[in-house]
Amino acid sequence: MSVLALPDAPAASPPVFSPEGITARARQIRRPVHVVSSPDGRELGLATGPVPGGTVLGTLPPLYPEWLGGRTFCEAHGVRFPYVAGEMANGIATTRMVAAMAHAEMLGFFGAGGLAYPEVERGVHALARELESRDNWGVNLIHSPAEPELEFRVAELLVDAGVPRISASAFMELTPAVVLCSAHGLRRDAAGAVVRRTRLLAKVSRPEVAERFLSPAPPVLLDHLVARGKLTRQEADLAALVPVAEDITVEADSGGHTDNRPLQALLPRIAALRDELCRRFGYPRPVRLGAAGGLGTPDAVAAAFALGASYVVTGSVNQTAVESGLSDEAKAMLCDADIADVAMAPAADMFELGVKLQVLARGTMFAQRAARLHAAYRAHGSLEEIPPALRTRIERDVLRAPFDEVWQRTRAFWEQRDPAEIARAQADPKHRMALVFRWYLGSSSRWAITGEASRRTDYQIWCGPAMGAFNRWVAGTFLAEPANRSVVQIALNLLEGAAVLTRAHQLRTYGVPLTAEAFSYPPRGLA
C-alpha cells in the first residue's frame, strides 16, 4: 500500500532531461522540483534537491492532495481532504459510507431523500452514536414540494439530533425547513462573531437559486419560524447578518436531479455572483464554492479545482462502492456503463412539475417507460380518461398490474406516510393518476436497491456521464474489481491522481517536455 500524504524521501538526484525521466520525476509530487536548463541552455529538465552549478529557472514547492482546494473548507469542516461523498437518495449513500468517510478525515452525507421518516430517524441516530466525537459527517435535506410537512419534520429531526452538517439539495425556493437548518443555533462568540452550530451546504445548478442561498434568509420566513417557536428572536436577528449557506456546491451535469449544465460555464458564473453578493452584504467570512457533477476521473477533479472549487463532491461513482446501498445487480449494470449510456427521465418527487433527472439507460427501460407515464399524465385528466388501448399497454408493459391494483398498493403506502394524500386523490382524479404513476417511479428505485430480478429492466439508477468515464479510467486496474471499490479508495485515488495531473500541467506551462504518460494516473492501493 502506498502512503498518501507522507513526503517522498528527501535525497537529491541529478537533473534529468529525457521526457521519460522528466515524467518519472514529475510524479514525485511531495518533493520540491526545480526546472533547470542543460549546460548548453538548449534543453529543459527537472531536478530535486540541490543543483550544484546548474541554472535553476523555477521551483515548484511540494504538492499534496490535501492542498488542492481551499484551505478554509478543511478548517471549517474539520477534514483533511477537500472532498465530499455526496448524498445518494433512498439510503444508497448509507450510514456505513458516511462513517467510512468520517474516519478517513473526509466528509460524507447520508442519503435521506426519498426515505420514510422512521428510516431517516434510524439513520441519524445511528450516525450520531457512532460519530458522536466527530463533526465531519452529515445528512441530506431534500426539497419535497409534494410533502412539505415531511420536509419540515426531517429538518427538525436534524437540528434536534445535532447533525453537524446538512446538505440541502433540489431546492428551487427557500423553505421554512432549510431556513430552520441554517439559522438554528446561531450565536455570537466572545469576539462578537456569528457562530454556526450547524453548517449548511447548498447544492445548486442555477444562479437564481444560488442567489437565495448566498443572501441572508428572508425576514418573512424568519418571522414565521419565530412565531412558531422554532427559532429565537436572537437566532433570527443573527440570520439576517449571514448567508443561508457558507458552502455552495455548484452541481453540473450529474446523476439524479440536474440541469445538465457544463461545470466550466456554471462555476465561474456563480463565483462572480458570490463575489458580488459578498460585497453587497459585507460578510466577514468568505463563502466557499464546491464542484459536483461529472467528476469521475482525476482529470475532471483537477479541472474542478483549477476552476476555483474549494472542494469537490462525487456521487454516481460511489454507487459502485462496497458501502453503497445499491444491489449487486444494479452495481454490475453501472460497471458496464459508458459516458453516453444515460438518459433523462421524470422525477418521482416532482412528477407533476415535469422535473427530470438523469438515469442509467444501458440495460434498463426505465427512462422510456417513465416518459410514457408522464406523457399520459399530461394528456389526460384521470385514469378513466386514458384510452383503452393505451391503458392496456401501460398496465401490461410498465406497471405489470391493473390501475386499480396499483391504486390499492399506493393507497396502503400513503395511509402510512401521509393520509392527506389519499383524501386529495379522492377529490382530484388527476392527482390520483399522478400517485398511481409515481408508484412505478418510486418502486423502480427500490427494485434497483433490493435487486428485484423480475424487474431488472425497470431499474431506476441515478447516473451521470462520470460513471462511464470512471469505468474507462479504472479498467485493468485494482479498482476494476468490485471488492476493492471502497468509497475511501475511490476518493484517495481521485485526489492523488488530480494532484499528479496538476503538477504535470504546472510543468507544461514552463515548457518542460512531458510524455503523454505524465497526464495519466492509474489507480493503486492507497492508505
Short mmCIF file of C-alpha atoms in Angstrom, two decimals:
data_model
loop_
_atom_site.label_atom_id
_atom_site.label_comp_id
_atom_site.label_asym_id
_atom_site.label_seq_id
_atom_site.Cartn_x
_atom_site.Cartn_y
_atom_site.Cartn_z
CA MET A 1 0.00 0.00 0.00
CA SER A 2 1.27 3.47 -0.82
CA VAL A 3 1.20 6.23 1.75
CA LEU A 4 -0.86 9.14 0.51
CA ALA A 5 0.43 12.12 2.43
CA LEU A 6 3.94 11.44 3.73
CA PRO A 7 6.71 13.25 1.81
CA ASP A 8 8.89 11.36 -0.59
CA ALA A 9 12.45 10.72 0.54
CA PRO A 10 14.43 14.00 0.54
CA ALA A 11 17.52 12.56 -1.17
CA ALA A 12 18.81 14.68 -4.05
CA SER A 13 19.19 13.26 -7.53
CA PRO A 14 20.89 14.57 -10.66
CA PRO A 15 18.85 16.56 -13.18
CA VAL A 16 17.03 14.60 -15.86
CA PHE A 17 16.40 15.85 -19.40
CA SER A 18 14.76 12.93 -21.19
CA PRO A 19 10.92 13.10 -21.44
CA GLU A 20 10.68 9.72 -19.70
CA GLY A 21 12.95 10.81 -16.86
CA ILE A 22 11.08 14.09 -16.52
CA THR A 23 7.75 12.25 -16.33
CA ALA A 24 9.02 9.97 -13.56
CA ARG A 25 10.39 12.95 -11.65
CA ALA A 26 7.14 14.92 -12.11
CA ARG A 27 5.21 12.19 -10.32
CA GLN A 28 7.18 12.83 -7.14
CA ILE A 29 4.71 15.49 -6.16
CA ARG A 30 5.64 15.57 -2.48
CA ARG A 31 9.15 16.86 -3.21
CA PRO A 32 10.08 20.35 -4.39
CA VAL A 33 11.13 20.24 -8.02
CA HIS A 34 13.42 22.60 -9.88
CA VAL A 35 13.08 23.43 -13.55
CA VAL A 36 16.64 23.57 -14.85
CA SER A 37 18.38 24.17 -18.15
CA SER A 38 21.05 21.92 -19.63
CA PRO A 39 24.65 23.13 -19.63
CA ASP A 40 24.31 24.30 -23.23
CA GLY A 41 20.98 26.00 -22.44
CA ARG A 42 19.12 24.10 -25.16
CA GLU A 43 17.08 21.72 -23.02
CA LEU A 44 14.81 21.95 -20.01
CA GLY A 45 14.87 19.30 -17.31
CA LEU A 46 13.92 18.61 -13.72
CA ALA A 47 15.92 18.21 -10.56
CA THR A 48 15.06 17.52 -6.94
CA GLY A 49 17.33 18.67 -4.19
CA PRO A 50 20.42 20.88 -4.69
CA VAL A 51 21.56 21.73 -8.22
CA PRO A 52 25.29 22.50 -7.91
CA GLY A 53 26.37 24.78 -10.72
CA GLY A 54 23.10 24.36 -12.55
CA THR A 55 20.78 27.01 -13.90
CA VAL A 56 17.51 26.92 -11.97
CA LEU A 57 14.73 28.60 -13.94
CA GLY A 58 11.96 27.99 -11.43
CA THR A 59 10.96 25.94 -8.42
CA LEU A 60 7.66 24.28 -7.56
CA PRO A 61 7.03 23.51 -3.90
CA PRO A 62 5.69 20.14 -2.70
CA LEU A 63 2.12 19.41 -3.74
CA TYR A 64 -0.29 17.38 -1.62
CA PRO A 65 -3.83 16.25 -2.46
CA GLU A 66 -4.91 17.95 0.78
CA TRP A 67 -3.89 21.32 -0.70
CA LEU A 68 -5.81 21.17 -3.97
CA GLY A 69 -8.86 23.09 -2.79
CA GLY A 70 -9.48 25.95 -0.43
CA ARG A 71 -7.78 25.52 2.93
CA THR A 72 -10.72 27.20 4.64
CA PHE A 73 -13.01 24.32 3.65
CA CYS A 74 -10.90 21.79 5.51
CA GLU A 75 -10.59 24.10 8.51
CA ALA A 76 -14.32 24.83 8.63
CA HIS A 77 -15.36 21.19 8.45
CA GLY A 78 -12.56 19.53 10.40
CA VAL A 79 -11.38 17.41 7.47
CA ARG A 80 -8.01 16.63 5.96
CA PHE A 81 -9.13 16.47 2.33
CA PRO A 82 -11.35 18.87 0.32
CA TYR A 83 -13.58 16.02 -0.79
CA VAL A 84 -17.22 15.09 -0.16
CA ALA A 85 -19.10 11.85 -0.89
CA GLY A 86 -22.48 13.26 -1.83
CA GLU A 87 -25.90 12.14 -0.70
CA MET A 88 -27.44 9.49 -2.93
CA ALA A 89 -31.13 9.27 -2.15
CA ASN A 90 -33.12 6.34 -0.77
CA GLY A 91 -30.24 5.45 1.52
CA ILE A 92 -27.89 4.49 -1.33
CA ALA A 93 -25.38 6.72 0.46
CA THR A 94 -25.54 4.53 3.56
CA THR A 95 -24.60 5.27 7.15
CA ARG A 96 -21.70 2.88 6.59
CA MET A 97 -20.44 5.06 3.73
CA VAL A 98 -20.75 8.24 5.81
CA ALA A 99 -18.86 6.65 8.72
CA ALA A 100 -16.08 5.42 6.42
CA MET A 101 -15.60 8.92 5.04
CA ALA A 102 -15.58 10.46 8.50
CA HIS A 103 -12.92 8.06 9.78
CA ALA A 104 -10.83 8.82 6.66
CA GLU A 105 -10.95 12.54 7.52
CA MET A 106 -13.30 13.43 4.69
CA LEU A 107 -16.96 14.39 4.59
CA GLY A 108 -19.94 12.27 3.59
CA PHE A 109 -23.71 12.70 3.62
CA PHE A 110 -26.38 10.12 4.39
CA GLY A 111 -28.90 9.84 1.53
CA ALA A 112 -32.09 10.63 3.43
CA GLY A 113 -34.02 11.84 0.38
CA GLY A 114 -36.92 9.60 -0.53
CA LEU A 115 -36.85 7.65 2.74
CA ALA A 116 -39.77 7.47 5.15
CA TYR A 117 -39.32 9.45 8.34
CA PRO A 118 -38.63 6.41 10.59
CA GLU A 119 -35.82 5.31 8.23
CA VAL A 120 -34.25 8.77 8.35
CA GLU A 121 -34.58 8.81 12.12
CA ARG A 122 -32.82 5.46 12.48
CA GLY A 123 -30.01 6.57 10.20
CA VAL A 124 -29.49 9.87 12.01
CA HIS A 125 -29.38 8.27 15.45
CA ALA A 126 -27.03 5.50 14.25
CA LEU A 127 -24.58 8.07 12.90
CA ALA A 128 -24.87 10.26 15.98
CA ARG A 129 -23.94 7.29 18.17
CA GLU A 130 -21.02 6.11 16.04
CA LEU A 131 -19.59 9.53 15.25
CA GLU A 132 -20.50 11.46 18.39
CA SER A 133 -16.97 12.81 18.80
CA ARG A 134 -16.74 13.99 15.16
CA ASP A 135 -18.18 16.91 13.22
CA ASN A 136 -17.24 15.74 9.71
CA TRP A 137 -20.45 13.97 8.77
CA GLY A 138 -23.88 14.98 7.67
CA VAL A 139 -27.34 14.15 6.37
CA ASN A 140 -29.25 15.28 3.29
CA LEU A 141 -32.30 17.52 3.42
CA ILE A 142 -34.02 17.25 0.04
CA HIS A 143 -36.69 19.64 -1.14
CA SER A 144 -40.04 17.83 -1.13
CA PRO A 145 -42.66 20.11 -2.70
CA ALA A 146 -45.24 17.34 -2.62
CA GLU A 147 -44.56 16.63 1.06
CA PRO A 148 -43.70 19.93 2.81
CA GLU A 149 -44.66 18.58 6.23
CA LEU A 150 -42.23 15.65 5.86
CA GLU A 151 -39.51 18.06 4.73
CA PHE A 152 -40.01 20.15 7.86
CA ARG A 153 -40.15 17.11 10.15
CA VAL A 154 -36.82 15.91 8.77
CA ALA A 155 -35.34 19.38 9.27
CA GLU A 156 -36.49 19.39 12.89
CA LEU A 157 -35.01 15.94 13.39
CA LEU A 158 -31.65 17.07 12.03
CA VAL A 159 -31.39 20.13 14.25
CA ASP A 160 -32.75 18.36 17.35
CA ALA A 161 -30.28 15.49 16.88
CA GLY A 162 -27.38 17.93 16.48
CA VAL A 163 -26.41 16.76 12.99
CA PRO A 164 -23.28 18.86 12.37
CA ARG A 165 -23.51 19.15 8.57
CA ILE A 166 -26.61 19.29 6.35
CA SER A 167 -26.61 19.16 2.56
CA ALA A 168 -29.64 20.89 1.06
CA SER A 169 -30.47 19.63 -2.43
CA ALA A 170 -33.10 20.07 -5.17
CA PHE A 171 -34.38 23.35 -3.69
CA MET A 172 -35.86 25.85 -6.11
CA GLU A 173 -37.00 28.27 -3.40
CA LEU A 174 -36.07 28.69 0.23
CA THR A 175 -38.49 26.94 2.57
CA PRO A 176 -39.06 27.10 6.33
CA ALA A 177 -37.26 23.76 6.64
CA VAL A 178 -33.99 24.85 5.04
CA VAL A 179 -34.01 28.22 6.84
CA LEU A 180 -34.52 26.41 10.15
CA CYS A 181 -31.43 24.29 9.47
CA SER A 182 -29.41 27.38 8.60
CA ALA A 183 -30.45 29.63 11.47
CA HIS A 184 -30.99 27.24 14.38
CA GLY A 185 -28.23 27.56 16.98
CA LEU A 186 -26.71 30.79 15.67
CA ARG A 187 -24.90 32.76 18.37
CA ARG A 188 -22.07 35.21 18.89
CA ASP A 189 -18.70 34.17 20.28
CA ALA A 190 -16.60 36.15 22.76
CA ALA A 191 -15.23 38.30 19.93
CA GLY A 192 -18.71 39.09 18.63
CA ALA A 193 -18.50 36.94 15.51
CA VAL A 194 -21.57 34.97 14.45
CA VAL A 195 -21.01 31.25 15.07
CA ARG A 196 -22.97 28.44 13.42
CA ARG A 197 -23.86 25.29 15.28
CA THR A 198 -24.89 23.59 12.06
CA ARG A 199 -23.17 24.14 8.72
CA LEU A 200 -25.37 24.04 5.65
CA LEU A 201 -24.02 23.06 2.22
CA ALA A 202 -26.44 24.07 -0.53
CA LYS A 203 -26.39 22.21 -3.83
CA VAL A 204 -27.42 24.47 -6.72
CA SER A 205 -27.38 24.41 -10.51
CA ARG A 206 -28.92 27.79 -11.30
CA PRO A 207 -27.69 31.30 -10.49
CA GLU A 208 -31.11 32.43 -9.25
CA VAL A 209 -31.19 29.59 -6.72
CA ALA A 210 -27.59 30.26 -5.72
CA GLU A 211 -28.51 33.88 -5.03
CA ARG A 212 -31.13 32.82 -2.49
CA PHE A 213 -28.63 30.72 -0.55
CA LEU A 214 -25.92 33.38 -0.82
CA SER A 215 -28.23 36.02 0.67
CA PRO A 216 -29.45 36.29 4.27
CA ALA A 217 -32.66 34.38 4.98
CA PRO A 218 -35.83 36.33 4.07
CA PRO A 219 -37.40 38.14 7.07
CA VAL A 220 -40.81 36.66 6.30
CA LEU A 221 -39.50 33.11 6.78
CA LEU A 222 -37.51 34.03 9.88
CA ASP A 223 -40.50 35.78 11.46
CA HIS A 224 -42.68 32.78 10.62
CA LEU A 225 -40.28 30.42 12.39
CA VAL A 226 -40.04 32.72 15.42
CA ALA A 227 -43.83 32.90 15.63
CA ARG A 228 -44.00 29.11 15.61
CA GLY A 229 -41.40 28.90 18.36
CA LYS A 230 -38.90 27.14 16.12
CA LEU A 231 -36.30 29.95 16.29
CA THR A 232 -35.50 32.50 18.97
CA ARG A 233 -35.61 36.19 18.14
CA GLN A 234 -31.84 36.32 18.63
CA GLU A 235 -31.27 33.47 16.14
CA ALA A 236 -33.48 35.23 13.59
CA ASP A 237 -31.65 38.54 14.07
CA LEU A 238 -28.28 36.85 13.56
CA ALA A 239 -29.57 35.01 10.50
CA ALA A 240 -30.17 38.38 8.88
CA LEU A 241 -26.41 39.04 9.03
CA VAL A 242 -25.08 35.89 7.36
CA PRO A 243 -25.78 33.95 4.16
CA VAL A 244 -28.14 31.00 4.34
CA ALA A 245 -25.20 28.78 3.36
CA GLU A 246 -21.45 29.41 3.56
CA ASP A 247 -20.75 26.45 1.26
CA ILE A 248 -22.38 26.42 -2.17
CA THR A 249 -21.99 23.21 -4.17
CA VAL A 250 -22.22 24.04 -7.88
CA GLU A 251 -23.85 21.00 -9.46
CA ALA A 252 -23.16 20.49 -13.15
CA ASP A 253 -24.08 17.51 -15.34
CA SER A 254 -24.76 14.96 -12.61
CA GLY A 255 -26.81 11.87 -11.96
CA GLY A 256 -30.27 12.40 -10.45
CA HIS A 257 -31.60 15.95 -10.31
CA THR A 258 -29.59 18.03 -12.78
CA ASP A 259 -29.86 20.86 -15.27
CA ASN A 260 -27.09 19.28 -17.39
CA ARG A 261 -25.03 22.48 -17.29
CA PRO A 262 -21.27 22.24 -18.05
CA LEU A 263 -19.17 22.97 -14.97
CA GLN A 264 -16.75 25.24 -16.84
CA ALA A 265 -19.63 27.61 -17.64
CA LEU A 266 -21.63 27.29 -14.44
CA LEU A 267 -18.98 27.58 -11.74
CA PRO A 268 -17.40 30.86 -12.94
CA ARG A 269 -20.90 32.35 -13.31
CA ILE A 270 -21.82 31.51 -9.73
CA ALA A 271 -18.38 32.54 -8.48
CA ALA A 272 -18.94 36.03 -9.91
CA LEU A 273 -22.38 36.13 -8.29
CA ARG A 274 -20.87 35.00 -5.00
CA ASP A 275 -18.30 37.80 -5.10
CA GLU A 276 -20.95 40.39 -5.91
CA LEU A 277 -23.23 39.33 -3.05
CA CYS A 278 -20.42 39.06 -0.53
CA ARG A 279 -19.51 42.66 -1.31
CA ARG A 280 -23.12 43.79 -1.15
CA PHE A 281 -23.82 42.21 2.23
CA GLY A 282 -20.35 42.73 3.70
CA TYR A 283 -19.92 39.22 5.02
CA PRO A 284 -16.91 38.88 7.33
CA ARG A 285 -16.14 35.35 6.10
CA PRO A 286 -15.76 34.08 2.54
CA VAL A 287 -18.39 31.81 1.03
CA ARG A 288 -16.82 28.68 -0.42
CA LEU A 289 -17.80 27.11 -3.72
CA GLY A 290 -17.65 23.38 -4.37
CA ALA A 291 -17.98 21.46 -7.62
CA ALA A 292 -20.21 18.46 -8.31
CA GLY A 293 -21.33 16.61 -11.40
CA GLY A 294 -19.17 14.85 -13.95
CA LEU A 295 -16.34 14.12 -11.50
CA GLY A 296 -15.34 10.54 -12.22
CA THR A 297 -11.66 10.82 -13.13
CA PRO A 298 -8.57 12.64 -11.82
CA ASP A 299 -8.67 14.90 -14.89
CA ALA A 300 -12.16 16.08 -14.01
CA VAL A 301 -11.30 16.61 -10.35
CA ALA A 302 -8.13 18.55 -11.25
CA ALA A 303 -10.16 20.69 -13.66
CA ALA A 304 -12.73 21.47 -10.96
CA PHE A 305 -10.01 22.69 -8.61
CA ALA A 306 -8.42 24.68 -11.44
CA LEU A 307 -11.76 26.42 -11.96
CA GLY A 308 -11.59 27.62 -8.36
CA ALA A 309 -13.57 24.99 -6.46
CA SER A 310 -12.75 24.83 -2.75
CA TYR A 311 -13.95 21.23 -2.63
CA VAL A 312 -15.34 18.52 -4.88
CA VAL A 313 -18.41 16.31 -4.46
CA THR A 314 -18.73 12.89 -6.08
CA GLY A 315 -21.93 10.89 -6.48
CA SER A 316 -22.51 8.45 -9.36
CA VAL A 317 -19.16 6.67 -8.96
CA ASN A 318 -19.78 5.96 -5.28
CA GLN A 319 -22.82 3.87 -6.12
CA THR A 320 -20.46 1.07 -7.10
CA ALA A 321 -18.57 1.24 -3.79
CA VAL A 322 -18.82 -1.67 -1.38
CA GLU A 323 -20.55 0.60 1.15
CA SER A 324 -23.27 1.63 -1.33
CA GLY A 325 -26.85 0.62 -0.64
CA LEU A 326 -27.41 -0.35 -4.27
CA SER A 327 -27.85 -4.04 -5.11
CA ASP A 328 -25.05 -6.07 -6.68
CA GLU A 329 -27.17 -6.43 -9.83
CA ALA A 330 -27.52 -2.67 -10.20
CA LYS A 331 -23.83 -2.12 -9.43
CA ALA A 332 -22.91 -4.54 -12.20
CA MET A 333 -25.06 -2.56 -14.63
CA LEU A 334 -23.27 0.63 -13.62
CA CYS A 335 -19.89 -1.02 -14.14
CA ASP A 336 -20.82 -1.66 -17.79
CA ALA A 337 -21.80 1.96 -18.48
CA ASP A 338 -20.01 4.32 -20.84
CA ILE A 339 -20.36 8.09 -20.93
CA ALA A 340 -23.29 8.09 -23.38
CA ASP A 341 -25.28 5.41 -21.55
CA VAL A 342 -27.51 7.88 -19.68
CA ALA A 343 -30.90 9.49 -20.29
CA MET A 344 -33.29 11.99 -18.73
CA ALA A 345 -36.48 10.71 -17.09
CA PRO A 346 -39.34 12.11 -14.98
CA ALA A 347 -38.56 12.52 -11.28
CA ALA A 348 -40.85 10.78 -8.80
CA ASP A 349 -40.69 13.55 -6.21
CA MET A 350 -41.54 16.30 -8.73
CA PHE A 351 -43.54 14.30 -11.26
CA GLU A 352 -46.40 16.77 -11.60
CA LEU A 353 -43.98 19.66 -12.18
CA GLY A 354 -42.33 17.89 -15.08
CA VAL A 355 -38.90 17.90 -13.41
CA LYS A 356 -36.49 15.36 -14.83
CA LEU A 357 -33.42 13.56 -13.53
CA GLN A 358 -30.53 11.72 -15.16
CA VAL A 359 -30.50 7.93 -15.02
CA LEU A 360 -28.71 4.93 -16.45
CA ALA A 361 -30.04 3.94 -19.87
CA ARG A 362 -27.93 0.87 -20.61
CA GLY A 363 -29.66 -2.37 -19.60
CA THR A 364 -32.88 -0.76 -18.35
CA MET A 365 -36.06 0.60 -19.98
CA PHE A 366 -36.94 2.86 -17.07
CA ALA A 367 -36.41 6.17 -18.86
CA GLN A 368 -38.67 5.26 -21.78
CA ARG A 369 -41.38 3.76 -19.56
CA ALA A 370 -41.39 6.66 -17.12
CA ALA A 371 -41.65 9.09 -20.04
CA ARG A 372 -44.66 7.16 -21.34
CA LEU A 373 -46.37 7.59 -17.97
CA HIS A 374 -45.69 11.31 -17.87
CA ALA A 375 -47.00 11.76 -21.40
CA ALA A 376 -50.22 10.02 -20.38
CA TYR A 377 -50.46 12.21 -17.28
CA ARG A 378 -50.11 15.39 -19.32
CA ALA A 379 -52.62 14.31 -21.95
CA HIS A 380 -55.45 13.11 -19.70
CA GLY A 381 -57.39 14.30 -16.67
CA SER A 382 -57.79 10.97 -14.92
CA LEU A 383 -57.06 7.26 -15.19
CA GLU A 384 -60.56 6.73 -16.53
CA GLU A 385 -59.94 9.11 -19.45
CA ILE A 386 -56.96 7.13 -20.76
CA PRO A 387 -57.98 5.31 -23.99
CA PRO A 388 -58.37 1.54 -23.57
CA ALA A 389 -55.51 0.64 -25.93
CA LEU A 390 -53.08 2.95 -24.14
CA ARG A 391 -54.30 1.75 -20.77
CA THR A 392 -53.66 -1.85 -21.77
CA ARG A 393 -50.11 -1.07 -22.88
CA ILE A 394 -49.31 0.81 -19.66
CA GLU A 395 -50.77 -1.89 -17.43
CA ARG A 396 -49.05 -4.69 -19.35
CA ASP A 397 -45.66 -3.18 -20.25
CA VAL A 398 -44.98 -0.66 -17.49
CA LEU A 399 -46.95 -1.27 -14.31
CA ARG A 400 -47.48 -5.02 -14.89
CA ALA A 401 -50.71 -4.68 -12.94
CA PRO A 402 -54.16 -3.11 -13.44
CA PHE A 403 -54.62 0.52 -12.43
CA ASP A 404 -56.98 -0.47 -9.62
CA GLU A 405 -54.45 -2.89 -8.13
CA VAL A 406 -51.68 -0.29 -8.24
CA TRP A 407 -54.01 2.25 -6.64
CA GLN A 408 -54.64 -0.13 -3.74
CA ARG A 409 -50.89 -0.52 -3.22
CA THR A 410 -50.46 3.23 -3.49
CA ARG A 411 -53.28 3.86 -1.05
CA ALA A 412 -51.71 1.49 1.51
CA PHE A 413 -48.40 3.35 1.19
CA TRP A 414 -49.93 6.79 1.75
CA GLU A 415 -52.04 5.58 4.66
CA GLN A 416 -48.76 5.04 6.48
CA ARG A 417 -46.87 8.06 5.13
CA ASP A 418 -49.43 10.85 4.73
CA PRO A 419 -53.20 10.07 4.74
CA ALA A 420 -53.92 13.58 3.45
CA GLU A 421 -52.68 12.44 0.06
CA ILE A 422 -55.47 9.88 -0.12
CA ALA A 423 -58.13 12.47 0.63
CA ARG A 424 -56.66 14.75 -2.02
CA ALA A 425 -56.62 11.94 -4.58
CA GLN A 426 -60.25 11.10 -3.92
CA ALA A 427 -61.18 14.73 -4.54
CA ASP A 428 -58.87 15.19 -7.55
CA PRO A 429 -58.80 12.38 -10.17
CA LYS A 430 -55.70 13.81 -11.85
CA HIS A 431 -53.80 13.70 -8.56
CA ARG A 432 -54.91 10.09 -8.13
CA MET A 433 -53.45 9.35 -11.57
CA ALA A 434 -50.18 11.06 -10.57
CA LEU A 435 -49.92 8.93 -7.42
CA VAL A 436 -50.50 5.72 -9.38
CA PHE A 437 -47.81 6.63 -11.89
CA ARG A 438 -45.47 7.78 -9.14
CA TRP A 439 -45.83 4.30 -7.63
CA TYR A 440 -43.87 2.98 -10.60
CA LEU A 441 -41.22 5.67 -10.37
CA GLY A 442 -40.73 5.15 -6.64
CA SER A 443 -40.79 1.36 -6.89
CA SER A 444 -38.23 1.31 -9.70
CA SER A 445 -35.60 2.84 -7.42
CA ARG A 446 -36.37 0.35 -4.66
CA TRP A 447 -36.13 -2.55 -7.12
CA ALA A 448 -32.61 -1.41 -8.01
CA ILE A 449 -31.72 -1.25 -4.32
CA THR A 450 -33.17 -4.64 -3.41
CA GLY A 451 -32.08 -6.33 -6.63
CA GLU A 452 -35.56 -7.45 -7.66
CA ALA A 453 -34.59 -9.74 -10.53
CA SER A 454 -38.02 -9.81 -12.18
CA ARG A 455 -37.95 -6.00 -12.59
CA ARG A 456 -34.36 -5.62 -13.78
CA THR A 457 -35.42 -3.79 -16.94
CA ASP A 458 -37.30 -1.30 -14.75
CA TYR A 459 -34.38 -0.36 -12.52
CA GLN A 460 -34.10 3.38 -11.92
CA ILE A 461 -30.40 4.04 -11.28
CA TRP A 462 -29.32 7.66 -10.97
CA CYS A 463 -26.22 8.13 -13.07
CA GLY A 464 -24.32 10.80 -14.97
CA PRO A 465 -21.60 10.57 -17.64
CA ALA A 466 -18.97 10.48 -14.88
CA MET A 467 -19.79 6.80 -14.32
CA GLY A 468 -18.69 5.86 -17.82
CA ALA A 469 -15.54 7.95 -17.54
CA PHE A 470 -14.73 6.28 -14.22
CA ASN A 471 -15.18 2.82 -15.73
CA ARG A 472 -12.72 3.62 -18.52
CA TRP A 473 -10.21 5.03 -16.05
CA VAL A 474 -10.20 2.01 -13.70
CA ALA A 475 -10.27 -0.67 -16.44
CA GLY A 476 -7.45 -3.15 -15.94
CA THR A 477 -6.51 -1.75 -12.51
CA PHE A 478 -7.20 -2.94 -8.98
CA LEU A 479 -10.28 -0.69 -8.84
CA ALA A 480 -11.86 -2.68 -11.65
CA GLU A 481 -12.52 -5.37 -9.04
CA PRO A 482 -15.78 -4.52 -7.20
CA ALA A 483 -14.42 -5.82 -3.89
CA ASN A 484 -11.69 -3.15 -3.97
CA ARG A 485 -14.04 -0.25 -4.61
CA SER A 486 -14.37 1.27 -1.16
CA VAL A 487 -15.63 4.83 -1.07
CA VAL A 488 -12.34 5.86 0.55
CA GLN A 489 -10.17 4.18 -2.11
CA ILE A 490 -12.17 5.90 -4.82
CA ALA A 491 -11.70 9.24 -3.08
CA LEU A 492 -7.98 8.87 -2.39
CA ASN A 493 -7.22 7.80 -5.94
CA LEU A 494 -9.21 10.64 -7.48
CA LEU A 495 -7.40 13.13 -5.25
CA GLU A 496 -3.93 11.63 -5.72
CA GLY A 497 -4.46 11.49 -9.47
CA ALA A 498 -5.69 15.08 -9.53
CA ALA A 499 -2.54 16.20 -7.71
CA VAL A 500 -0.28 14.30 -10.15
CA LEU A 501 -2.07 15.83 -13.14
CA THR A 502 -1.97 19.29 -11.58
CA ARG A 503 1.81 19.01 -11.23
CA ALA A 504 2.11 17.90 -14.86
CA HIS A 505 0.10 20.91 -16.03
CA GLN A 506 2.21 23.24 -13.90
CA LEU A 507 5.36 21.94 -15.55
CA ARG A 508 3.86 22.19 -19.01
CA THR A 509 3.37 25.92 -18.50
CA TYR A 510 7.15 26.18 -18.03
CA GLY A 511 7.69 24.49 -21.38
CA VAL A 512 9.06 21.31 -19.79
CA PRO A 513 8.75 18.36 -22.22
CA LEU A 514 6.43 15.67 -20.86
CA THR A 515 5.22 12.37 -22.23
CA ALA A 516 1.52 11.52 -22.51
CA GLU A 517 2.02 9.24 -19.51
CA ALA A 518 2.59 12.31 -17.33
CA PHE A 519 -1.06 13.25 -17.85
CA SER A 520 -2.46 9.92 -16.71
CA TYR A 521 -2.72 8.28 -13.32
CA PRO A 522 -3.59 4.59 -12.94
CA PRO A 523 -5.39 3.77 -9.67
CA ARG A 524 -3.43 1.98 -6.96
CA GLY A 525 -3.97 0.96 -3.37
CA LEU A 526 -3.59 4.00 -1.09
CA ALA A 527 -3.72 4.43 2.64
#
